[in-house]
Coordinates of C-alpha atoms in Angstrom, one line a residue:
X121 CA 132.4 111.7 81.1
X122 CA 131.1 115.5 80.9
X123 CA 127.9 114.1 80.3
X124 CA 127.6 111.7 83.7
X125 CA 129.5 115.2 85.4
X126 CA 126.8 117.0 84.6
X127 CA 124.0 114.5 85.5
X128 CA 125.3 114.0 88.8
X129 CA 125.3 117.8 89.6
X130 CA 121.8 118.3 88.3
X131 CA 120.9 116.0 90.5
X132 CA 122.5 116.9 93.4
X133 CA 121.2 120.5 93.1
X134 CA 117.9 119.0 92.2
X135 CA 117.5 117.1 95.6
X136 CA 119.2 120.0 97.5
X137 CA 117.1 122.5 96.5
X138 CA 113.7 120.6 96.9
X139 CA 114.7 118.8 100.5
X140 CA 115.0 122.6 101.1
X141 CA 112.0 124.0 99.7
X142 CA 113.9 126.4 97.8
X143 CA 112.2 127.6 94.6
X144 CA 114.1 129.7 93.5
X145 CA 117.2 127.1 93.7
X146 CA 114.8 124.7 92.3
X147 CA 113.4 126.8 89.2
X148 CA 117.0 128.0 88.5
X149 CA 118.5 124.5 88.5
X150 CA 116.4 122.7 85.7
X151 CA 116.3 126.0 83.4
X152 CA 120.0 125.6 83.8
X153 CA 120.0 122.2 83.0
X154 CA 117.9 122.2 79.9
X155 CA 119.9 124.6 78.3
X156 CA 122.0 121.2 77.9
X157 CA 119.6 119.2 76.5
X158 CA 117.7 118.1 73.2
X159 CA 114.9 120.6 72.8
X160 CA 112.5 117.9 73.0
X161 CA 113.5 117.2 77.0
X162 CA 111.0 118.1 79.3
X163 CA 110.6 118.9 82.8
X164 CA 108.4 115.8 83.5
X165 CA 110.9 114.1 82.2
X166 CA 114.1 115.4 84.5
X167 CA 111.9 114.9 87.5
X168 CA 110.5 111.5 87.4
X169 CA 113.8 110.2 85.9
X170 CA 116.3 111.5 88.6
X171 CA 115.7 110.2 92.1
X172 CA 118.2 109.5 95.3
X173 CA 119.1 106.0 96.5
X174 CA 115.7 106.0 98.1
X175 CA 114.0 106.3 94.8
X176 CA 112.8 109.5 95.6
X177 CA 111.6 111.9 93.3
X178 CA 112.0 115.9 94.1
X179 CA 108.3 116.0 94.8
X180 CA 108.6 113.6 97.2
X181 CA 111.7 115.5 98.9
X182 CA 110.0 118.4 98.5
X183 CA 106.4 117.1 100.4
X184 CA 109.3 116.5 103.6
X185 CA 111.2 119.7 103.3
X186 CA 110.6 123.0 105.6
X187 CA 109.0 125.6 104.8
X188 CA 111.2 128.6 103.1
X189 CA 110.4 132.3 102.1
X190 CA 112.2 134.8 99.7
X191 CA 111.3 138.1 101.1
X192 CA 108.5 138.3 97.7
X193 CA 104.9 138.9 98.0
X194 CA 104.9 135.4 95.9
X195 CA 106.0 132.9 98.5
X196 CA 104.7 130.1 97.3
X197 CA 105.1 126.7 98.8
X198 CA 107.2 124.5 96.9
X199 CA 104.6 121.7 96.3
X200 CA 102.4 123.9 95.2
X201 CA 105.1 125.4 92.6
X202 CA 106.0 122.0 91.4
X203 CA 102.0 120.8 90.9
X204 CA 100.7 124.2 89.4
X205 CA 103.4 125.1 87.0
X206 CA 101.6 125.1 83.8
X207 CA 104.9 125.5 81.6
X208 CA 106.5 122.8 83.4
X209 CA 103.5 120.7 83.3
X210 CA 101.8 121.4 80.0
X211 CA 99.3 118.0 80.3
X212 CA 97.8 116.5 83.5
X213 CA 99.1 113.1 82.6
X214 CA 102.6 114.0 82.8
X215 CA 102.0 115.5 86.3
X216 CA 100.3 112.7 87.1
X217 CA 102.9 110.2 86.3
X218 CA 105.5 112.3 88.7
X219 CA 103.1 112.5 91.9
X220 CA 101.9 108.6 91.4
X221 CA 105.6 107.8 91.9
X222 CA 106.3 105.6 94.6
X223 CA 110.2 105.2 96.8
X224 CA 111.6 101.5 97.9
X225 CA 109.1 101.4 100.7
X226 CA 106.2 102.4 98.5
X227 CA 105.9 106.0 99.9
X228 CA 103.8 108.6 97.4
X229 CA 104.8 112.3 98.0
X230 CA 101.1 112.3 99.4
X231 CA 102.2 109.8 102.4
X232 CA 105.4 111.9 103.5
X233 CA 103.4 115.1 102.8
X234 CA 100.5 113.8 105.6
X235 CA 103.4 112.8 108.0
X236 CA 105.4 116.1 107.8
X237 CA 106.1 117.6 111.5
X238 CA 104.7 120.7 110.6
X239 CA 100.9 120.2 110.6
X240 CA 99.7 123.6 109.3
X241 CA 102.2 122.9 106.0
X242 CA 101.6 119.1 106.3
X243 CA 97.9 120.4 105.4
X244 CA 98.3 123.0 103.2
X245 CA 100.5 120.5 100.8
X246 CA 98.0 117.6 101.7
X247 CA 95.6 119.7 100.5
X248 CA 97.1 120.4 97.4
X249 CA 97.8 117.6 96.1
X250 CA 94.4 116.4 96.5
X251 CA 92.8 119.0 95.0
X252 CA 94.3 118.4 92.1
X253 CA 94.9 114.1 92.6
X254 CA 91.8 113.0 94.7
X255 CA 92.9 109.3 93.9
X256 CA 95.8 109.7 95.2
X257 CA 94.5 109.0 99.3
X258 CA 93.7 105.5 97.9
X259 CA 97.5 104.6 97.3
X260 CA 99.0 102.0 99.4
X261 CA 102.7 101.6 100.4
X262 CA 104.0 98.2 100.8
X263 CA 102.5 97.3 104.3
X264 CA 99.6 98.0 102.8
X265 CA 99.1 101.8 104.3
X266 CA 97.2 104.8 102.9
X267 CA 98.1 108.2 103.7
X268 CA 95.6 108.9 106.4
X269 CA 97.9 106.0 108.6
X270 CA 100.8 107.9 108.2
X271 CA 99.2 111.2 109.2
X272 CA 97.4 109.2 112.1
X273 CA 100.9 108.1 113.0
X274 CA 102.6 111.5 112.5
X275 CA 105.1 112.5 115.2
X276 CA 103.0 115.6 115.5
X277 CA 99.2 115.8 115.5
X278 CA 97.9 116.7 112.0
X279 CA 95.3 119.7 111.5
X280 CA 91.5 117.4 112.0
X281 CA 91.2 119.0 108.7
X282 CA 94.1 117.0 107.3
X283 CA 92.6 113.5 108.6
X284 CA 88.8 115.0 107.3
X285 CA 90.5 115.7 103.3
X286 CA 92.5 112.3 103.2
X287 CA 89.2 109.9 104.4
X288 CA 86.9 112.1 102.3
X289 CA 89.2 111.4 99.0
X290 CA 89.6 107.8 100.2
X291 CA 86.0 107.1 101.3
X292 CA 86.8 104.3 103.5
X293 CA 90.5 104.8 104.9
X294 CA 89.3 105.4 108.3
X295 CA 87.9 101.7 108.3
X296 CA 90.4 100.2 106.4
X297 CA 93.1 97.6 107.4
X298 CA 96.8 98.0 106.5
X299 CA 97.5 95.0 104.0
X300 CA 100.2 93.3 106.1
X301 CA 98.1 93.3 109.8
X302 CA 99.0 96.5 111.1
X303 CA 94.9 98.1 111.5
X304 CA 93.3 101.1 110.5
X305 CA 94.2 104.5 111.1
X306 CA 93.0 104.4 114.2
X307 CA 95.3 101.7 115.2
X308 CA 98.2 103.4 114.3
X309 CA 97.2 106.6 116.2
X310 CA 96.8 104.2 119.7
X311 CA 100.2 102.8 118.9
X312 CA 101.8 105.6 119.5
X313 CA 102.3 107.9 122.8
X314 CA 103.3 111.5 121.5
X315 CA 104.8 114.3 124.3
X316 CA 101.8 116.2 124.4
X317 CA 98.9 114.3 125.5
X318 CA 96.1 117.0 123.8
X319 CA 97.8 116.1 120.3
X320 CA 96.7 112.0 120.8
X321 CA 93.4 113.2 121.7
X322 CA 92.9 115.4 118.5
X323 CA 93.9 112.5 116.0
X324 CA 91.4 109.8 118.0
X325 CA 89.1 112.5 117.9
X326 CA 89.0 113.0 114.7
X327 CA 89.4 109.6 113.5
X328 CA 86.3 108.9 115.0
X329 CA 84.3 111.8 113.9
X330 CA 85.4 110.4 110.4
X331 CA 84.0 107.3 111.0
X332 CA 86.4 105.2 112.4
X333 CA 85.7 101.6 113.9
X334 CA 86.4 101.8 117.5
X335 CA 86.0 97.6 117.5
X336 CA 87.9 96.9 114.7
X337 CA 90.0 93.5 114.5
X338 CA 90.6 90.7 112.9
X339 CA 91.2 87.3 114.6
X340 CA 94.2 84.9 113.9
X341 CA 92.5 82.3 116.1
X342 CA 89.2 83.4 118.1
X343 CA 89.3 80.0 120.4
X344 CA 92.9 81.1 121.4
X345 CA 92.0 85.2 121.8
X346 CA 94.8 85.3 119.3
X347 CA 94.1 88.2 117.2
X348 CA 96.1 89.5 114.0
X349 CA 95.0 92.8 114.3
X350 CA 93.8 93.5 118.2
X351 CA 90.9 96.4 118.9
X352 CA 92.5 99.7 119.4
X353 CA 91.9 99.9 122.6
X354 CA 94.2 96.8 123.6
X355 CA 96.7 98.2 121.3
X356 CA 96.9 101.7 123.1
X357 CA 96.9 99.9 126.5
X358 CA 100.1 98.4 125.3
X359 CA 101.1 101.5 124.1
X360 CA 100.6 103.0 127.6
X361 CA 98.6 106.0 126.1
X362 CA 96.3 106.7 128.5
X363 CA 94.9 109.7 126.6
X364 CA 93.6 107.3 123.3
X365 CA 92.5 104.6 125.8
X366 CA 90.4 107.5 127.8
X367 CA 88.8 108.8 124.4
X368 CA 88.1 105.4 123.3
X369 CA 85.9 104.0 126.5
X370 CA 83.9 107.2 125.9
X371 CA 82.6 105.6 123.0
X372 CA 79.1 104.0 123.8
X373 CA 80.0 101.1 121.5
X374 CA 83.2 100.3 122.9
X375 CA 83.7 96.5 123.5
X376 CA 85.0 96.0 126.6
X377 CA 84.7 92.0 126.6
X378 CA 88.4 91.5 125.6
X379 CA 91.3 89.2 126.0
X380 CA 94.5 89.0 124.8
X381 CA 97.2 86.0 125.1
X382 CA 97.1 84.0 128.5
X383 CA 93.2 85.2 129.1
X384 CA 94.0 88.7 130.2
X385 CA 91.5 90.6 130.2
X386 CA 91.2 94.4 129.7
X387 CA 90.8 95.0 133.3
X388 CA 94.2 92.4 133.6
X389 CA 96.3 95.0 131.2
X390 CA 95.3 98.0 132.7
X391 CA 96.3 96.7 135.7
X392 CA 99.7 95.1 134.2
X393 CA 100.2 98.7 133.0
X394 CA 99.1 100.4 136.2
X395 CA 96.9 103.1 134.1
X396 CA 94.4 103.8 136.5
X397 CA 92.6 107.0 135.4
X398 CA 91.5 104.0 132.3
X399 CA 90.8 101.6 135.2
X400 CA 88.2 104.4 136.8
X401 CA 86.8 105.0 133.5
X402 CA 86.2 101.1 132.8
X403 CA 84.5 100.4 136.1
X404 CA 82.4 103.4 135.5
X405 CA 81.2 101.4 132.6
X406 CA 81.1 97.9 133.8
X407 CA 78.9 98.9 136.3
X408 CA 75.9 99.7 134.3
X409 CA 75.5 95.8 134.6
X410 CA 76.3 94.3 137.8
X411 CA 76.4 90.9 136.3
X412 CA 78.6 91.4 133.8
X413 CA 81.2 94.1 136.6
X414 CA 80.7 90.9 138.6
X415 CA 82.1 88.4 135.5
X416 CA 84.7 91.0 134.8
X417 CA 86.2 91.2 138.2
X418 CA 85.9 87.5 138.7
X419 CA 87.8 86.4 135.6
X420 CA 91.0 84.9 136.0
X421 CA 94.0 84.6 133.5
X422 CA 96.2 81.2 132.3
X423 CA 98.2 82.4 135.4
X424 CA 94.8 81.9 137.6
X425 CA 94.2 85.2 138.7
X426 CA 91.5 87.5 138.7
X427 CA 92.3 91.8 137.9
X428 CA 92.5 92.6 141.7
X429 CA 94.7 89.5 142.5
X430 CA 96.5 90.6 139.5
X431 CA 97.0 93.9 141.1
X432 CA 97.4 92.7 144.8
X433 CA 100.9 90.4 143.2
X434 CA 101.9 93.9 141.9
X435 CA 101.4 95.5 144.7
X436 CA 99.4 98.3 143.1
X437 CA 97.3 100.2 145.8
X438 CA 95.4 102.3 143.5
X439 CA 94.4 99.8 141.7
X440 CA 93.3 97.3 144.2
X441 CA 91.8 100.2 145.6
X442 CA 89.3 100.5 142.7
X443 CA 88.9 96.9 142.2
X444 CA 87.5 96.2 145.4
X445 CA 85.0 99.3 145.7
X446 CA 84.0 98.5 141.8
X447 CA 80.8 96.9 142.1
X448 CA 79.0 99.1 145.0
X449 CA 81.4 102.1 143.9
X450 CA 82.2 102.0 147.2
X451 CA 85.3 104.5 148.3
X452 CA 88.2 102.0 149.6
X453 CA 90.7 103.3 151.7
X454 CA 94.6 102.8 151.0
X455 CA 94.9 101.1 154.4
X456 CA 92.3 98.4 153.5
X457 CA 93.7 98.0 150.1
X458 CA 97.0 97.4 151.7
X459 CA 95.2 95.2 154.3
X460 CA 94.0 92.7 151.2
X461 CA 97.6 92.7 149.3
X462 CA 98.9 91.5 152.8
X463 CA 96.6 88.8 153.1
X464 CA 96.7 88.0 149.2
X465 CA 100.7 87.6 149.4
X466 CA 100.6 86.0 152.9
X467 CA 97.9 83.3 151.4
X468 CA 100.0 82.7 147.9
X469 CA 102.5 82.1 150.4
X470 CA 100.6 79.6 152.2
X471 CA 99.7 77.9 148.8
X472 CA 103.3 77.8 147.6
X473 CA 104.3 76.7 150.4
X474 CA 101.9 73.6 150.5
X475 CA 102.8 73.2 146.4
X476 CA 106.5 72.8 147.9
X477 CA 105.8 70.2 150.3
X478 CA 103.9 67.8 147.8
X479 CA 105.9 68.5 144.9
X480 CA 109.8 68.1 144.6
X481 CA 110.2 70.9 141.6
X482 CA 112.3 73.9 143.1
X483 CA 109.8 76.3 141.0
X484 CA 106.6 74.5 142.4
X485 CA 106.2 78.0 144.1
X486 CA 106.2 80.1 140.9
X487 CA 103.8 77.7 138.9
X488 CA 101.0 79.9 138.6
X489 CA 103.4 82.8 136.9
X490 CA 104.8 80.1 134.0
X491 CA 104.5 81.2 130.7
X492 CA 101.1 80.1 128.5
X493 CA 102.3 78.2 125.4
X494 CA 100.9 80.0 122.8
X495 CA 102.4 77.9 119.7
X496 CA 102.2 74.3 119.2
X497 CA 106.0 73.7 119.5
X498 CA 106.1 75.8 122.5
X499 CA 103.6 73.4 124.6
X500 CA 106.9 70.5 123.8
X501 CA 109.3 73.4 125.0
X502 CA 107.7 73.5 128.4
X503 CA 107.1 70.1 129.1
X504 CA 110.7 69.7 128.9
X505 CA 111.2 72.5 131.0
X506 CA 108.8 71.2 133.6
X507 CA 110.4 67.8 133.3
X508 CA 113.9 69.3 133.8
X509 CA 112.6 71.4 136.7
X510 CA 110.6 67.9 138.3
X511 CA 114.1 65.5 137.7
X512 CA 116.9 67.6 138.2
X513 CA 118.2 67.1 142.5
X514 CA 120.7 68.5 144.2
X515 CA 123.6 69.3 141.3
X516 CA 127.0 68.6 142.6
X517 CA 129.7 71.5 142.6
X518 CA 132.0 69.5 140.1
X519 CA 129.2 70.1 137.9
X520 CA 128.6 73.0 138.3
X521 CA 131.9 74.0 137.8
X522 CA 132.2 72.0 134.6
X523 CA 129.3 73.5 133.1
X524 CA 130.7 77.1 133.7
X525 CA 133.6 76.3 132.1
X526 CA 131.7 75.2 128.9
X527 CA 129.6 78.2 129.6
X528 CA 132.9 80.3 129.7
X529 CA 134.1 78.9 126.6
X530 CA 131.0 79.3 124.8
X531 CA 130.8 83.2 125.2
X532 CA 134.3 83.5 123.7
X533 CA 133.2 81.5 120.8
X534 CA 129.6 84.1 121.1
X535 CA 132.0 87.2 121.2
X536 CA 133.8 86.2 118.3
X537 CA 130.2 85.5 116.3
X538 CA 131.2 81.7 115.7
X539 CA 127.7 80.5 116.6
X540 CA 128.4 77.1 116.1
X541 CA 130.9 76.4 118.0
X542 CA 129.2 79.0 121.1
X543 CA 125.8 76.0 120.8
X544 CA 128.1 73.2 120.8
X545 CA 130.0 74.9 124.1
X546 CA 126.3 75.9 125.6
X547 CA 124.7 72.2 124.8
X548 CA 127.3 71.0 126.7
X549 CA 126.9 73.0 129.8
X550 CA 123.4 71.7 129.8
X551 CA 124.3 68.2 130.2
X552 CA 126.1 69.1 133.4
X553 CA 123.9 71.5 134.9
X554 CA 120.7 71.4 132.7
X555 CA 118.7 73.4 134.7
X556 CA 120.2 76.7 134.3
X557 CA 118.0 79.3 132.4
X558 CA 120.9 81.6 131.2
X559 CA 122.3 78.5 128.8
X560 CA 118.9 78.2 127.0
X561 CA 119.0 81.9 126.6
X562 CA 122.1 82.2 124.8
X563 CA 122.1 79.1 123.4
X564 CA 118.5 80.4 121.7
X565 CA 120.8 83.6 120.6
X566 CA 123.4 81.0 118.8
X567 CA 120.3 79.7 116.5
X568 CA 118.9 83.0 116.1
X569 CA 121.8 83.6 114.3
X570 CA 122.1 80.1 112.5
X571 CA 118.5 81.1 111.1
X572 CA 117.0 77.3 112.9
X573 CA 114.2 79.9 114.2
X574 CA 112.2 77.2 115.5
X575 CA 114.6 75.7 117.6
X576 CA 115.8 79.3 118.9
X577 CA 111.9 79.5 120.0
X578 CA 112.0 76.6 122.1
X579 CA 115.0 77.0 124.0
X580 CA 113.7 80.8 124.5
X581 CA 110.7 79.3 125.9
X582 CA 112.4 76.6 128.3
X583 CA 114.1 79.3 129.4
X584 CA 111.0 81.7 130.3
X585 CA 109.9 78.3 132.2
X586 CA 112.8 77.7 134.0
X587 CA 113.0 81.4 135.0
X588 CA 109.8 82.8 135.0
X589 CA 110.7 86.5 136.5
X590 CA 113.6 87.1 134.3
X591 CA 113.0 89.6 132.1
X592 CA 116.3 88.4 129.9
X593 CA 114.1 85.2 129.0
X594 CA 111.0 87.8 128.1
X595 CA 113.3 89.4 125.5
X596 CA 114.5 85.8 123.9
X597 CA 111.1 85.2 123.4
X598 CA 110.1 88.2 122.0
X599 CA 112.7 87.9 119.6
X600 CA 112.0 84.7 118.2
X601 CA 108.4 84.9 118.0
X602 CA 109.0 88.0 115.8
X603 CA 111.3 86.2 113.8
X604 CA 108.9 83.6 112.8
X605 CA 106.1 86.4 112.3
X606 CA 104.0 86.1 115.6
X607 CA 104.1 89.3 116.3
X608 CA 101.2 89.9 119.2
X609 CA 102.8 87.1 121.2
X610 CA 106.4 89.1 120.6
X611 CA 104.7 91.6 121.9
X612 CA 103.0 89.9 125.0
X613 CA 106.5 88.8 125.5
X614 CA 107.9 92.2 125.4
X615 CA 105.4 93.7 127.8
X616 CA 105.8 90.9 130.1
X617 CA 109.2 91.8 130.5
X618 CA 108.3 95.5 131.1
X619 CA 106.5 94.6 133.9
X620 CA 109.6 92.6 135.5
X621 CA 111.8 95.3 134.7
X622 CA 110.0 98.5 133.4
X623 CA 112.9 100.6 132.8
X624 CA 114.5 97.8 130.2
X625 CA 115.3 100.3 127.3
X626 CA 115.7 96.9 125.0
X627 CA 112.4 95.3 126.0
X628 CA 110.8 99.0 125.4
X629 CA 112.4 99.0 122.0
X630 CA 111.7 96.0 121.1
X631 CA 108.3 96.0 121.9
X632 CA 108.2 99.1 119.4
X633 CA 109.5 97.0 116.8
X634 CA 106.7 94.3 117.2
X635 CA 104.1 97.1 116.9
X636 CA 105.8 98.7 114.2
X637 CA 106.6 94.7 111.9
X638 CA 103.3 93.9 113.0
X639 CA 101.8 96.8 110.9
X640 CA 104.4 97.1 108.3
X641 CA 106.0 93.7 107.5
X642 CA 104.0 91.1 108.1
X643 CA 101.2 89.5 106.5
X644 CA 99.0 87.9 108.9
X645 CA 95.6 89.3 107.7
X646 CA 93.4 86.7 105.8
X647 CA 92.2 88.6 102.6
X648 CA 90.0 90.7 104.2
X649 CA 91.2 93.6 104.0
X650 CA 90.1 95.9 101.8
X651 CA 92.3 96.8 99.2

């Protein structure tokens, strides 16, 4: 019992002391401790064997822990006490063993070293370690990731000396694809959209001094524009971060003959995501060739509309503004732009209007916004929506009624967590009123929860179908695609919502989430990444 006392101090000082950089507390604690144990116990021994919960060693709390002084001429860093203490250390191998160690999520100390919010220490310990474990870049955590993705994806900017050490030691980490379909370094620095927009510039800058692959992607299915890993470019675009999307279309290589789900094009998200300072940029480019500006501006997506009708449904000045001076670089004014959204929402009009007249459907007018199928079972899933939209008349009050009732009773039985019974209450609200988009939504919830993830991804997409602008049926998708792994088309669903309701703090997180599973979780590549 005095024995497991004592083990569970040590280690408690032992993690204290290194999450706090404290040398002193750290040196003082294991002499302490060995006085305790068998003479043949060595400090190699006391540090691999006792880690936290996390399975993390004190190196590895100590690569994360601030930096801390002692009021000595001999402040030196704690990672650097740990790795070039010759009597703790006698033989390299022993170190060696201690800094190869990995935590549950695969994390070396080298990976939370590169990613520590302080970039002038995050580089001096990087620097370290790697001076004395060049291998160690080369690690992989289990999405796959080297250390030079982590320090890409730091929440500050690393030193460009940081990025330079770590793809020097690794050779190829700048071109190298996380295992599980989250991209290269690069990638990771796109998906994210730090405070200050200088700091996203200095990673993609140095990223691409080192190398880096401003194309790079792999495709799920080319026919479909279905990509596992998208080009950074389209992945910063849904990340918003107009400062990596700027850098990027500097690049005289970039490719800027892209789609994405539904046929957008890259002229089609910028214009979803109303960056126009990217938009200028693009044109500038485009119009080196007339032909090919022309082919861009004339391309239409699934929902048959080109970037400036796009922009005219949105009702974005600027950027029908820039759309319709591209070609000639002409200078547009805002009164002509607004002149040609009138005329663009008073001729949809015209056309929904006639769509109406021949057609019985009550959403014949919103047709060309429905939802592209993008997975086999999904193409079933809005053919019965269309078919519920095309059949269902006039529904009476009594039903109505009755429907809300089951409705009613089926979020008790939802509040309470009894999915069952809230499906059974939902299903039969549909047969009275089976129309209604919110009872596929939550009915899509109850299945979520009963794991039938299929079934939860059809009803989220009748519902997206039957309602079409609500961004509550672009969250049920999202969700259910991500279940079953398809995480771009979560994330077209996500950002689909954003753009019916933009300040959707749900949508925005979960569109995070199928960035971040997307890159950490799941394993869409097809072997050829490079491992």
């Amino acid at each position: 019992m005095a024995t497991a006392s004592k083990d569970h101090n040590f280690l408690v000082q032992l993690l204290q002391s290194a999450r706090e950089g404290d040398t002193v507390a750290l040196e003082k604690t294991v002499q302490e401790y060995l006085k305790y144990q068998p003479a043949e116990t060595t400090v190699s021994q006391l540090l691999s064997r006792f880690r936290d919960k996390k399975k993390r060693s004190a190196i590895h709390l100590a690569c994360q822990s601030p930096r801390k002084t002692h009021g000595s001429d001999d402040n030196k860093d704690i990672v650097e006490f740990i790795v070039e203490n010759s009597e703790w250390f006698p033989d390299e191998e022993s170190l060696v063993t201690l800094v190869k160690q990995k935590d549950v999520n695969g994390f070396t100390p080298l990976m939370l070293a590169a990613r520590h919010p302080d970039p002038l220490l995050a580089h001096q310990r990087v620097s370290c370690l790697l001076s004395h474990f060049p291998t160690l870049a080369l690690a992989r955590s289990k999405a796959g990731a080297t250390a030079l993705h982590y320090a890409a994806a730091a929440p500050t900017a690393p030193l460009p000396q940081t990025i330079q050490s770590l793809h020097t030691a690794a050779k190829v980490a700048t071109h190298t694809f996380s295992t599980n379909g989250g991209g290269t370094p690069l990638h990771w620095a796109c998906s994210i959209k730090r405070e200050k927009n200088d700091e996203d510039l200095l990673t993609i800058e140095a990223l691409l001094q080192c190398g880096a692959l401003v194309n790079a992607h792999e495709w799920k299915d080319k026919e479909e524009s279905i990509y596992a890993v998208p080009p950074p470019i389209l992945v910063a675009v849904a990340a918003k971060n107009e400062t990596a999307c700027q850098r990027l279309l500097q690049c005289d290589d970039i490719d800027l003959n892209v789609a994405i789900g539904g046929d957008n094009t890259l002229l089609h998200l910028l214009v979803k995501s109303n960056m126009t300072l990217s938009l200028v940029t693009t044109l500038q480019k485009l119009r080196s060739d007339k032909e090919i500006c022309l082919s861009a501006l004339e391309k239409k997506n699934s929902a048959d509309l080109n970037p400036m009708e796009m922009a005219a449904n949105e009702g974005r000045i600027d950027c029908v503004r820039l759309l319709m001076g591209a070609l000639n670089n002409e200078n547009v004014s805002d009164d002509e732009a607004t002149a040609y959204i009138q005329q663009h929402k008073s001729k949809r009009h015209e056309l929904d209007q006639n769509a109406e007249t021949r057609s019985s459907s009550a959403s014949s007018a919103t047709m060309p916004k429905l939802p592209r199928p993008i997975i086999d079972f999904e193409v079933q899933a809005q053919e019965q929506a269309l078919s519920i939209l095309s059949e269902t008349k006039n529904i009476s009050e009594t039903n109505i009624h009755e429907a809300l009732n089951r409705k009613k009773r089926g979020n008790q039985h939802f509040g309470k967590k009894e999915w069952q019974e809230a499906y059974d209450c939902y299903t039969e609200a549909m047969q009275y009123n089976p129309s209604e988009a919110t009872f596929y939504s939550n009915r899509s919830s109850c299945l979520w929860n009963l794991g039938r993830l299929e079934e939860a991804l059809e009803d989220a997409f009748i519902c997206r179908t039957l309602r079409p602008d609500w961004s509550k049926a672009c969250y049920r998708l999202a969700v259910a695609r991500l279940s079953l792994g398809y995480c771009q088309e979560a994330a077209m669903a996500a950002w689909e919502g954003l753009q019916l309701d933009p300040n959707n703090k749900e949508l925005k997180t979960l569109l995070q989430q199928c960035i971040v599973q997307g890159r950490e979780r799941f394993r869409t590549t097809k072997g050829t990444a490079i491992k």
